[in-house]
PDB file of C-alpha atoms in Angstrom:
ATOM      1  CA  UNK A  18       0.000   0.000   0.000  1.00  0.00           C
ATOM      2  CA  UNK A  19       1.168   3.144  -1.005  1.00  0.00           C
ATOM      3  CA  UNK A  20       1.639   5.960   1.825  1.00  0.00           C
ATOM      4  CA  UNK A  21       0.075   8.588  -0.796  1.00  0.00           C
ATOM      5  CA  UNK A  22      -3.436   7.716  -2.192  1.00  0.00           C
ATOM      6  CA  UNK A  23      -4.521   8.448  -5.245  1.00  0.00           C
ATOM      7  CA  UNK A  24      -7.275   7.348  -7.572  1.00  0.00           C
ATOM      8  CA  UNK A  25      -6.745   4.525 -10.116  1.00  0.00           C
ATOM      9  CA  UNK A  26      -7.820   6.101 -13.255  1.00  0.00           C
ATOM     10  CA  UNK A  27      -9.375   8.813 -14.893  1.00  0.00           C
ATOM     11  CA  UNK A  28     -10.519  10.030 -17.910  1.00  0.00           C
ATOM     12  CA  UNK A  29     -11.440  12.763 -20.309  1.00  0.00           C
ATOM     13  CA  UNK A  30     -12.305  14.242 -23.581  1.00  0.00           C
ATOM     14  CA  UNK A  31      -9.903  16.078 -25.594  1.00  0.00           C
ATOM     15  CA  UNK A  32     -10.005  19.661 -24.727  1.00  0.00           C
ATOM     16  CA  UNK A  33     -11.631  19.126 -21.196  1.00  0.00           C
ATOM     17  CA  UNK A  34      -9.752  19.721 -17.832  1.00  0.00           C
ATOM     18  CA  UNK A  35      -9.304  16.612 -15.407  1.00  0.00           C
ATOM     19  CA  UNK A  36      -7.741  16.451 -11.844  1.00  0.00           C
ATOM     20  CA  UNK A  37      -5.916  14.057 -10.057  1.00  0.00           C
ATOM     21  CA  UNK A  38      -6.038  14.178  -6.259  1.00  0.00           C
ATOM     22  CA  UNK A  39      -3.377  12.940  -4.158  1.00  0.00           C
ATOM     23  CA  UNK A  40      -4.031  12.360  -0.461  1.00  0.00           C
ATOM     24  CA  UNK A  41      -1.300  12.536   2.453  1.00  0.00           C
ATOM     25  CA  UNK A  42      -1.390  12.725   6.380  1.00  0.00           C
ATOM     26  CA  UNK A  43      -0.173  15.804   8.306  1.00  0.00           C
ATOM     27  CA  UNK A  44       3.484  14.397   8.125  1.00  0.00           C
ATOM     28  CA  UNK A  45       3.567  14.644   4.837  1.00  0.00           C
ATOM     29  CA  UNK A  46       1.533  16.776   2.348  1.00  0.00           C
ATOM     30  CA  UNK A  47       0.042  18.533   4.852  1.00  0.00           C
ATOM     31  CA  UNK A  48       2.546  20.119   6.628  1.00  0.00           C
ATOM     32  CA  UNK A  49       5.401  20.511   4.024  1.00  0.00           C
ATOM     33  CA  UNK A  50       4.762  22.325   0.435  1.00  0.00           C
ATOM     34  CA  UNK A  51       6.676  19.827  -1.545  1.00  0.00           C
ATOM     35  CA  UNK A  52       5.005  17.733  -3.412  1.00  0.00           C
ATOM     36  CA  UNK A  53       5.989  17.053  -6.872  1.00  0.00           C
ATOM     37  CA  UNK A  54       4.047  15.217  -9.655  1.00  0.00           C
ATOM     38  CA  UNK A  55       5.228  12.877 -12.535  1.00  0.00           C
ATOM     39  CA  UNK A  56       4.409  11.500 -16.023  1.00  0.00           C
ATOM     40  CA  UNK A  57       5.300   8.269 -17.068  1.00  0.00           C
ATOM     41  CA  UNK A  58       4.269   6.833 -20.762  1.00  0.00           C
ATOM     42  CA  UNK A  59       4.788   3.312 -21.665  1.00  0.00           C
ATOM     43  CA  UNK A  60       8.319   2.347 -21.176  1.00  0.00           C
ATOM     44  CA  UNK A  61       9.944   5.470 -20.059  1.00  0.00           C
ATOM     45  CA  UNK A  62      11.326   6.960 -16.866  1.00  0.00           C
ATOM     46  CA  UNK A  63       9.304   9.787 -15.405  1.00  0.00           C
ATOM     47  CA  UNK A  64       8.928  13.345 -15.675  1.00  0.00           C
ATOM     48  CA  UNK A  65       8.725  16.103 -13.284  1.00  0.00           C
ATOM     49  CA  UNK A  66       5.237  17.835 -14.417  1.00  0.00           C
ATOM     50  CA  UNK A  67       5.286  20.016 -11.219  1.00  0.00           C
ATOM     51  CA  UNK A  68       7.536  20.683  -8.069  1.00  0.00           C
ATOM     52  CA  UNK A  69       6.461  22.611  -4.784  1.00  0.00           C
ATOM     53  CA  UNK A  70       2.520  21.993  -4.932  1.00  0.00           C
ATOM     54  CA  UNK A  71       2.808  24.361  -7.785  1.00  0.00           C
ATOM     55  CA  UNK A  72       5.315  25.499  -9.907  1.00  0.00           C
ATOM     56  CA  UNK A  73       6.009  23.823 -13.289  1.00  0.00           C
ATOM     57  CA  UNK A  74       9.704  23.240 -14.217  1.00  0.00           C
ATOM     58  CA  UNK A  75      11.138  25.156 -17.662  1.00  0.00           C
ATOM     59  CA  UNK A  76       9.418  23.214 -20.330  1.00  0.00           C
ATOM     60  CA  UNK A  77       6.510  21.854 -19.147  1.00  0.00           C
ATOM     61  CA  UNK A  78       3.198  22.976 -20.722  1.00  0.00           C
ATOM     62  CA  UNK A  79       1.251  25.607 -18.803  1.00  0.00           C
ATOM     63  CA  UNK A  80      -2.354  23.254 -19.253  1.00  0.00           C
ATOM     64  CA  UNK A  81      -0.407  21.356 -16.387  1.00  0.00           C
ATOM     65  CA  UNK A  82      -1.082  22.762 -12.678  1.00  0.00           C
ATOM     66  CA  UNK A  83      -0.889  22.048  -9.209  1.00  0.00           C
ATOM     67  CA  UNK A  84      -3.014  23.150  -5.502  1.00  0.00           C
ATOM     68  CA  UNK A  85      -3.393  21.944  -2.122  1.00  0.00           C
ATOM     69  CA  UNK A  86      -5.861  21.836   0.384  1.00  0.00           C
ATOM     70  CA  UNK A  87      -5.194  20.683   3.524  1.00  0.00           C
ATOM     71  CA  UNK A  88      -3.506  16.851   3.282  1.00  0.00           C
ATOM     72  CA  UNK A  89      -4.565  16.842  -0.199  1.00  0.00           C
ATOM     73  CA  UNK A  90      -2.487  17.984  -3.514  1.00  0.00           C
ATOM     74  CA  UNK A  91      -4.309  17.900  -6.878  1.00  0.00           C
ATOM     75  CA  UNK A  92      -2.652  17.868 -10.449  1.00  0.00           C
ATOM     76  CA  UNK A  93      -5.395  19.640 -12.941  1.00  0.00           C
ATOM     77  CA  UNK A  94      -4.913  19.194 -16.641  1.00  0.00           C
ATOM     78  CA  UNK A  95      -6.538  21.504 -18.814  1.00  0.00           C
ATOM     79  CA  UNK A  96      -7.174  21.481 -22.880  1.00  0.00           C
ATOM     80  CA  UNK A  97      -6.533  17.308 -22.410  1.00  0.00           C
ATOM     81  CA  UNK A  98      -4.483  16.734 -25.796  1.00  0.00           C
ATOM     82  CA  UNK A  99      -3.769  12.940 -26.429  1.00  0.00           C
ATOM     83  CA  UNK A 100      -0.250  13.166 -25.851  1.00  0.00           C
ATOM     84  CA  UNK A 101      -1.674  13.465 -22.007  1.00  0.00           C
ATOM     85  CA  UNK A 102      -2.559  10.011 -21.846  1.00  0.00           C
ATOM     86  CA  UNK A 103      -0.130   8.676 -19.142  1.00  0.00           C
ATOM     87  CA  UNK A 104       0.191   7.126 -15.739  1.00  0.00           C
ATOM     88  CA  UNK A 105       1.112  10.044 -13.428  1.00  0.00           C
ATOM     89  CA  UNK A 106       2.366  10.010  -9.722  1.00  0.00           C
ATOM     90  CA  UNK A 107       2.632  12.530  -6.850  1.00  0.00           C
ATOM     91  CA  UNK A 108       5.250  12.410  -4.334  1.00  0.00           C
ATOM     92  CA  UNK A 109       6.152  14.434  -0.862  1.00  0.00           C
ATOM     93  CA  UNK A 110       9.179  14.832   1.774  1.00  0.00           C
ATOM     94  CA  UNK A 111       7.768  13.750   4.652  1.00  0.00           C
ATOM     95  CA  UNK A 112       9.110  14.650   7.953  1.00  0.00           C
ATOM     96  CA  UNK A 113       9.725  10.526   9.040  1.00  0.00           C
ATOM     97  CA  UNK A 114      12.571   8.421   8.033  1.00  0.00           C
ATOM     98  CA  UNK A 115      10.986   7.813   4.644  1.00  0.00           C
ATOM     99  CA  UNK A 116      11.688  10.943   3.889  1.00  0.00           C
ATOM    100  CA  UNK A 117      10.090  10.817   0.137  1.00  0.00           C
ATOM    101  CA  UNK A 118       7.023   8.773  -0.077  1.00  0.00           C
ATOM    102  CA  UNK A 119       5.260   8.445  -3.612  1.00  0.00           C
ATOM    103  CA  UNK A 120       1.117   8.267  -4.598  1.00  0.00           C
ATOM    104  CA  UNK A 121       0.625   4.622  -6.195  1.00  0.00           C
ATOM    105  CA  UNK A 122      -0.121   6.229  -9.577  1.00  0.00           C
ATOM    106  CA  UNK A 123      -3.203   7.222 -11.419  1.00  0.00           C
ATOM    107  CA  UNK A 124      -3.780   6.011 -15.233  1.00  0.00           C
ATOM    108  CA  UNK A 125      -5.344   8.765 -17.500  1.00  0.00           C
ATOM    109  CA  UNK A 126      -7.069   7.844 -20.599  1.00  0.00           C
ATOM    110  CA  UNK A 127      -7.643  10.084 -22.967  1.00  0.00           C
ATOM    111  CA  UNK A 128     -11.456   9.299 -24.496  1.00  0.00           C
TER     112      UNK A 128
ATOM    113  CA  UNK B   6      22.819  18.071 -20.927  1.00  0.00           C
ATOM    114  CA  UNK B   7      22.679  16.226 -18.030  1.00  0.00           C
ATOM    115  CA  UNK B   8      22.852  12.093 -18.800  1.00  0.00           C
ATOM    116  CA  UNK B   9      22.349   9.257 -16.251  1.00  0.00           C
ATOM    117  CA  UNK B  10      23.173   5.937 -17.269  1.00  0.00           C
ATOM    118  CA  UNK B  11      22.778   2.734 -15.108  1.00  0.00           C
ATOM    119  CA  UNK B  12      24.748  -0.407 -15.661  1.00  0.00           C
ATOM    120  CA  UNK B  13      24.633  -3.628 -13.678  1.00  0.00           C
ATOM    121  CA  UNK B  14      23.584  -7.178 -14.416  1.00  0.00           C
ATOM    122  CA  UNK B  15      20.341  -7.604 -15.104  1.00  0.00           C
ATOM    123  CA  UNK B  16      19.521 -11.246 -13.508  1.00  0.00           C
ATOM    124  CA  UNK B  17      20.353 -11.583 -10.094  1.00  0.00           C
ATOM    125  CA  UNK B  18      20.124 -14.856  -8.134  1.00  0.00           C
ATOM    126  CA  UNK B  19      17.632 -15.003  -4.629  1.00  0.00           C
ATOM    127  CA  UNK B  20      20.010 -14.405  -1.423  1.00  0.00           C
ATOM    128  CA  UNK B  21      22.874 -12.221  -3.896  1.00  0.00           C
ATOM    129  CA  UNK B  22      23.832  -8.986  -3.775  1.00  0.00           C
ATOM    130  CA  UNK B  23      22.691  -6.547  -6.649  1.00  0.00           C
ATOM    131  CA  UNK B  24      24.940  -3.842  -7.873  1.00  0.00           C
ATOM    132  CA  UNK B  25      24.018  -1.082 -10.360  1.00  0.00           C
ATOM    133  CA  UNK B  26      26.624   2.234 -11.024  1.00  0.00           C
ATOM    134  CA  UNK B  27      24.995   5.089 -12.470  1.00  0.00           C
ATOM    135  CA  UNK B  28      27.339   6.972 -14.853  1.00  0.00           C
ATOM    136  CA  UNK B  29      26.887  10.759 -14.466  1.00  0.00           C
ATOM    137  CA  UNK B  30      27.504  12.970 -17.971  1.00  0.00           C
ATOM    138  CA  UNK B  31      26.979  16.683 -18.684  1.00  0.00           C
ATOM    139  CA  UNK B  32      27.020  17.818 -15.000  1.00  0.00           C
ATOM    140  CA  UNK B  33      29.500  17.284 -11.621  1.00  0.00           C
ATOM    141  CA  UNK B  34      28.557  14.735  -9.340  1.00  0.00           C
ATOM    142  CA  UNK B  35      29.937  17.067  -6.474  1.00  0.00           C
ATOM    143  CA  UNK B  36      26.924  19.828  -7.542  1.00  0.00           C
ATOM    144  CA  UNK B  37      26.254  21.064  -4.160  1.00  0.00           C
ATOM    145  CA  UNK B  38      22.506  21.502  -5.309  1.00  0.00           C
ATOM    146  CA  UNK B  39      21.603  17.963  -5.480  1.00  0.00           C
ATOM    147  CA  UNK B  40      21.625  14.860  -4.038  1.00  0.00           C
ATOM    148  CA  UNK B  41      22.233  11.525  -6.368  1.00  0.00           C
ATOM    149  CA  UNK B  42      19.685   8.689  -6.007  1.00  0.00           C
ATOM    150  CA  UNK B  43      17.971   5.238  -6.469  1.00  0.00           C
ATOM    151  CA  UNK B  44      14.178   4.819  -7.493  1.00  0.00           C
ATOM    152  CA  UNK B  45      12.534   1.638  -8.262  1.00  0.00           C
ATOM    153  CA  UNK B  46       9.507   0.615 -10.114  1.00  0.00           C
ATOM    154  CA  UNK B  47       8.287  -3.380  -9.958  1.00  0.00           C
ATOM    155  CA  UNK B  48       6.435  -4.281 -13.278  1.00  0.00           C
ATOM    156  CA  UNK B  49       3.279  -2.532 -13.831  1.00  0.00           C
ATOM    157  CA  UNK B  50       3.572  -1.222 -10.097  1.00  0.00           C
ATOM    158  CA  UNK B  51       4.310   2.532  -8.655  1.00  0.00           C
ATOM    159  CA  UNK B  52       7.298   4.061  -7.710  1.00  0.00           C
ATOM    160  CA  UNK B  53       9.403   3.711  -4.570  1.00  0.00           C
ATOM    161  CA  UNK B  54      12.752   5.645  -3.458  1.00  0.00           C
ATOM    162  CA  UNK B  55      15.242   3.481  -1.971  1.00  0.00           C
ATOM    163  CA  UNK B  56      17.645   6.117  -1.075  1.00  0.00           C
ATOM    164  CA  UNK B  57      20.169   8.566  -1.698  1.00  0.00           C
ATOM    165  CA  UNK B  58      23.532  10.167  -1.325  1.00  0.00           C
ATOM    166  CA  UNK B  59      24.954  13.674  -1.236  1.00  0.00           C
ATOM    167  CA  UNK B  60      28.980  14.578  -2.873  1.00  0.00           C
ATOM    168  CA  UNK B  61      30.106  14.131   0.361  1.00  0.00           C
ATOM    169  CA  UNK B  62      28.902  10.632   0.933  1.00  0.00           C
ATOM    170  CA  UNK B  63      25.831  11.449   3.516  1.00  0.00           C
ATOM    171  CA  UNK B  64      23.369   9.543   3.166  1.00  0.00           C
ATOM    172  CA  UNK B  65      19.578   8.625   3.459  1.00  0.00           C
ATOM    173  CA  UNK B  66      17.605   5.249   2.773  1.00  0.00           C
ATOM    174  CA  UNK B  67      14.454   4.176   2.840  1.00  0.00           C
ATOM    175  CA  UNK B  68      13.636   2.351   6.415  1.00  0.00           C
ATOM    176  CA  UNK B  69      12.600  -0.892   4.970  1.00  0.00           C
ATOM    177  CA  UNK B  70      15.548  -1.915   3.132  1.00  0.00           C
ATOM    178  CA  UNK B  71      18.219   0.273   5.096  1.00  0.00           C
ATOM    179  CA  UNK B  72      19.778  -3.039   6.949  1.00  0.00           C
ATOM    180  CA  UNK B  73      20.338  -4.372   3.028  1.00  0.00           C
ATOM    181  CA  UNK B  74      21.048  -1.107   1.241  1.00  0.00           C
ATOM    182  CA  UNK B  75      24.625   0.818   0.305  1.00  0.00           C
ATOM    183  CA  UNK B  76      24.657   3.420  -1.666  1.00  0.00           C
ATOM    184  CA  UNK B  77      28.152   5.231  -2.468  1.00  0.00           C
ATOM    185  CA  UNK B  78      29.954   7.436  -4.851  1.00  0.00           C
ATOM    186  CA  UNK B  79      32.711   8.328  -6.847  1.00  0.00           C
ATOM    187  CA  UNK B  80      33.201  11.658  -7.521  1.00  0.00           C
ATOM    188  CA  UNK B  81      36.655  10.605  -9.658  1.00  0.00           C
ATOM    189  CA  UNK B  82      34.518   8.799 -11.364  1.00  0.00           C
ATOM    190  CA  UNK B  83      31.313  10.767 -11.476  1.00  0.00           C
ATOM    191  CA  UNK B  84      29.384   7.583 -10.536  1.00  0.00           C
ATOM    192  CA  UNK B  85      27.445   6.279  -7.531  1.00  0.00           C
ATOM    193  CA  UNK B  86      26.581   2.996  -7.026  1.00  0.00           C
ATOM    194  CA  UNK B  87      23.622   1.019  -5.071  1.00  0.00           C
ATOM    195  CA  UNK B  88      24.210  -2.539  -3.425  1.00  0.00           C
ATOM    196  CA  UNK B  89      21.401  -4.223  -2.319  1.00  0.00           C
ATOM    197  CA  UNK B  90      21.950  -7.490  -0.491  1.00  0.00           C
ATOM    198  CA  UNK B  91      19.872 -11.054   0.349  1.00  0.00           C
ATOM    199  CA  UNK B  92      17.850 -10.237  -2.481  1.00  0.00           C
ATOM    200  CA  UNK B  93      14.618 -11.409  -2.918  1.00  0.00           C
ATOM    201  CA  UNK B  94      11.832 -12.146  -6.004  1.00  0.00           C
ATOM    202  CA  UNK B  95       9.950  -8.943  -4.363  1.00  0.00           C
ATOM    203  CA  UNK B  96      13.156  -6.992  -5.577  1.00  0.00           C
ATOM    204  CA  UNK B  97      12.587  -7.348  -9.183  1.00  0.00           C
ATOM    205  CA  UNK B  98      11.901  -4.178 -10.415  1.00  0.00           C
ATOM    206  CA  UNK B  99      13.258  -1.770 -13.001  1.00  0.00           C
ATOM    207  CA  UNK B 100      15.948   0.853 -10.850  1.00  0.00           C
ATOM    208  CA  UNK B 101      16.089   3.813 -11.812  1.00  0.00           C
ATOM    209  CA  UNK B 102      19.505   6.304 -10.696  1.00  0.00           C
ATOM    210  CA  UNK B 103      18.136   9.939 -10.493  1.00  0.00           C
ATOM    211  CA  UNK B 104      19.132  13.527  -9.825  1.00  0.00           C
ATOM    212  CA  UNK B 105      17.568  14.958  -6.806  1.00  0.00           C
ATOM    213  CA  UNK B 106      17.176  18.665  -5.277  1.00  0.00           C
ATOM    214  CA  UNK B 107      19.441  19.285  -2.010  1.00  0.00           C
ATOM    215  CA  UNK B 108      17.492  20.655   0.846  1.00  0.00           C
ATOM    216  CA  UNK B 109      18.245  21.262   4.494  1.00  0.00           C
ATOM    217  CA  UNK B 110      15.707  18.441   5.011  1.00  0.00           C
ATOM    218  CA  UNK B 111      17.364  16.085   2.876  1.00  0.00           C
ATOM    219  CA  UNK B 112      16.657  15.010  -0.733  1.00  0.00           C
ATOM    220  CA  UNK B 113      13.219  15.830  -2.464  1.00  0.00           C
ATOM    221  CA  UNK B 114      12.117  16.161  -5.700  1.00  0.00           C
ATOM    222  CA  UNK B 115      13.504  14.393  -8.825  1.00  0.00           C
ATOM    223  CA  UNK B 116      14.362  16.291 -11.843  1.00  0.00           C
ATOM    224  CA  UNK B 117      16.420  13.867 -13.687  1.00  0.00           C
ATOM    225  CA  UNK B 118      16.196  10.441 -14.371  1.00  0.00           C
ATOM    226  CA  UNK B 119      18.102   7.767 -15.931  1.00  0.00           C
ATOM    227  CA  UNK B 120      16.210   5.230 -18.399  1.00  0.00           C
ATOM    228  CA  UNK B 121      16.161   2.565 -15.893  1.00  0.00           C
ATOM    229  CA  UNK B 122      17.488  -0.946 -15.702  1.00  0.00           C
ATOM    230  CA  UNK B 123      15.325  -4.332 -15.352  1.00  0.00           C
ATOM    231  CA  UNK B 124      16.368  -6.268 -12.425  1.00  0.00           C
ATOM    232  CA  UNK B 125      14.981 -10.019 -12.359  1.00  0.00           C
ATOM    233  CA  UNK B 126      15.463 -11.632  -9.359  1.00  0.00           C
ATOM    234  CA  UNK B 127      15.539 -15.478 -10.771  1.00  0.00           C
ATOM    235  CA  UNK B 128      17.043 -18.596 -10.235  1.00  0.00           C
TER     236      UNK B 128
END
């Protein structure tokens, strides 16, 4: 079991806006602003979408964003474009021994 | 352009030791900004960090493996290595080496990864 929970899949249209929610405790996403969020396609190594809840690394399209409320961080995709279609994952410093947990991934499919 | 390339075998017998390097190209290993790490990913499973190491040779690992795990490094080499001992069919997985932010807390985000190496744990 993952120590982030997130939902198994989701789905949308091209051109409509989905989010992903990631849940934490207060040792993790809750108390510390770093969570980060990664695509993966098929075969390749991840990709940091967004770092620090919500700022998007050089390169990285602005349709891609991030919030949090409380022990939950969302990833909201807007204008879906195929390329989109993806397994993505959120991750957080915690303040235990783990010290980075990850979310056990959530499959978008674009319709 | 930063590269990260992981060598190693990729079958390992149950009870060995498994050893990966990751090469580092296009950047210093000794970057004070970042901490140099291991990620793996079982087939068709999520992600989870196994640990990491800083220039200087501090380092972090995840709880559950930390009696099995070494990571070190080479900063003549610009390569750091995991060992991971008494290994198990649960350790097949693909490992990926990875370039992570330095903060006072310790290592966080990724923002650099190598392709990855399978791992089958088989006899």
């Amino acid at each position: 079991q993952s120590a982030l929970t997130q939902p198994a899949s989701v789905s949308g249209s091209p051109g409509q806006s989905i989010t992903i929610s990631c849940t934490g405790t207060s040792s993790d996403v809750g108390t510390y602003n770093l969570v980060s969020w990664y695509q993966q396609h098929p075969g390749k190594a991840p990709k940091l979408m967004i770092y620090d809840v919500s700022n998007r690394p050089s390169g990285v399209s602005n349709r891609f964003s991030g919030s949090k409320s409380g022990n939950t961080a969302s990833l909201t995709i807007s204008g879906l474009q195929a390329e989109d279609e993806a397994h993505y994952y959120c991750s957080s410093y915690t303040g235990s021994s783990t010290l980075l947990v990850f979310g056990g991934g959530t499959k978008l499919t674009v319709l | 352009q930063l590269q990260l390339q992981e060598s190693g075998p990729g079958l390992v017998k149950p009870s060995e030791t498994l050893s990966l390097t990751c090469t580092v190209s296009g950047g210093s290993i000794t970057n004070t900004n970042y901490y140099w790490g291991w990620i793996r990913q079982p087939p068709g499973k999520g992600l989870e960090w196994i640990g990491s190491i800083y220039y200087s040779a501090n380092t972090y690992y995840t709880p559950s493996l930390k009696s099995q795990i070494t990571i070190s490094v080479d900063t003549s080499k610009n390569h750091f290595s995991l060992k991971l001992s008494s290994v198990t069919a649960a350790d097949t997985a693909i490992y990926y080496c990875a370039r992570q932010r330095f903060t006072i807390f310790g290592p966080d985000l990724t923002d650099s990864w190598g392709q990855g190496t399978l791992v089958t744990v088989f006899s």
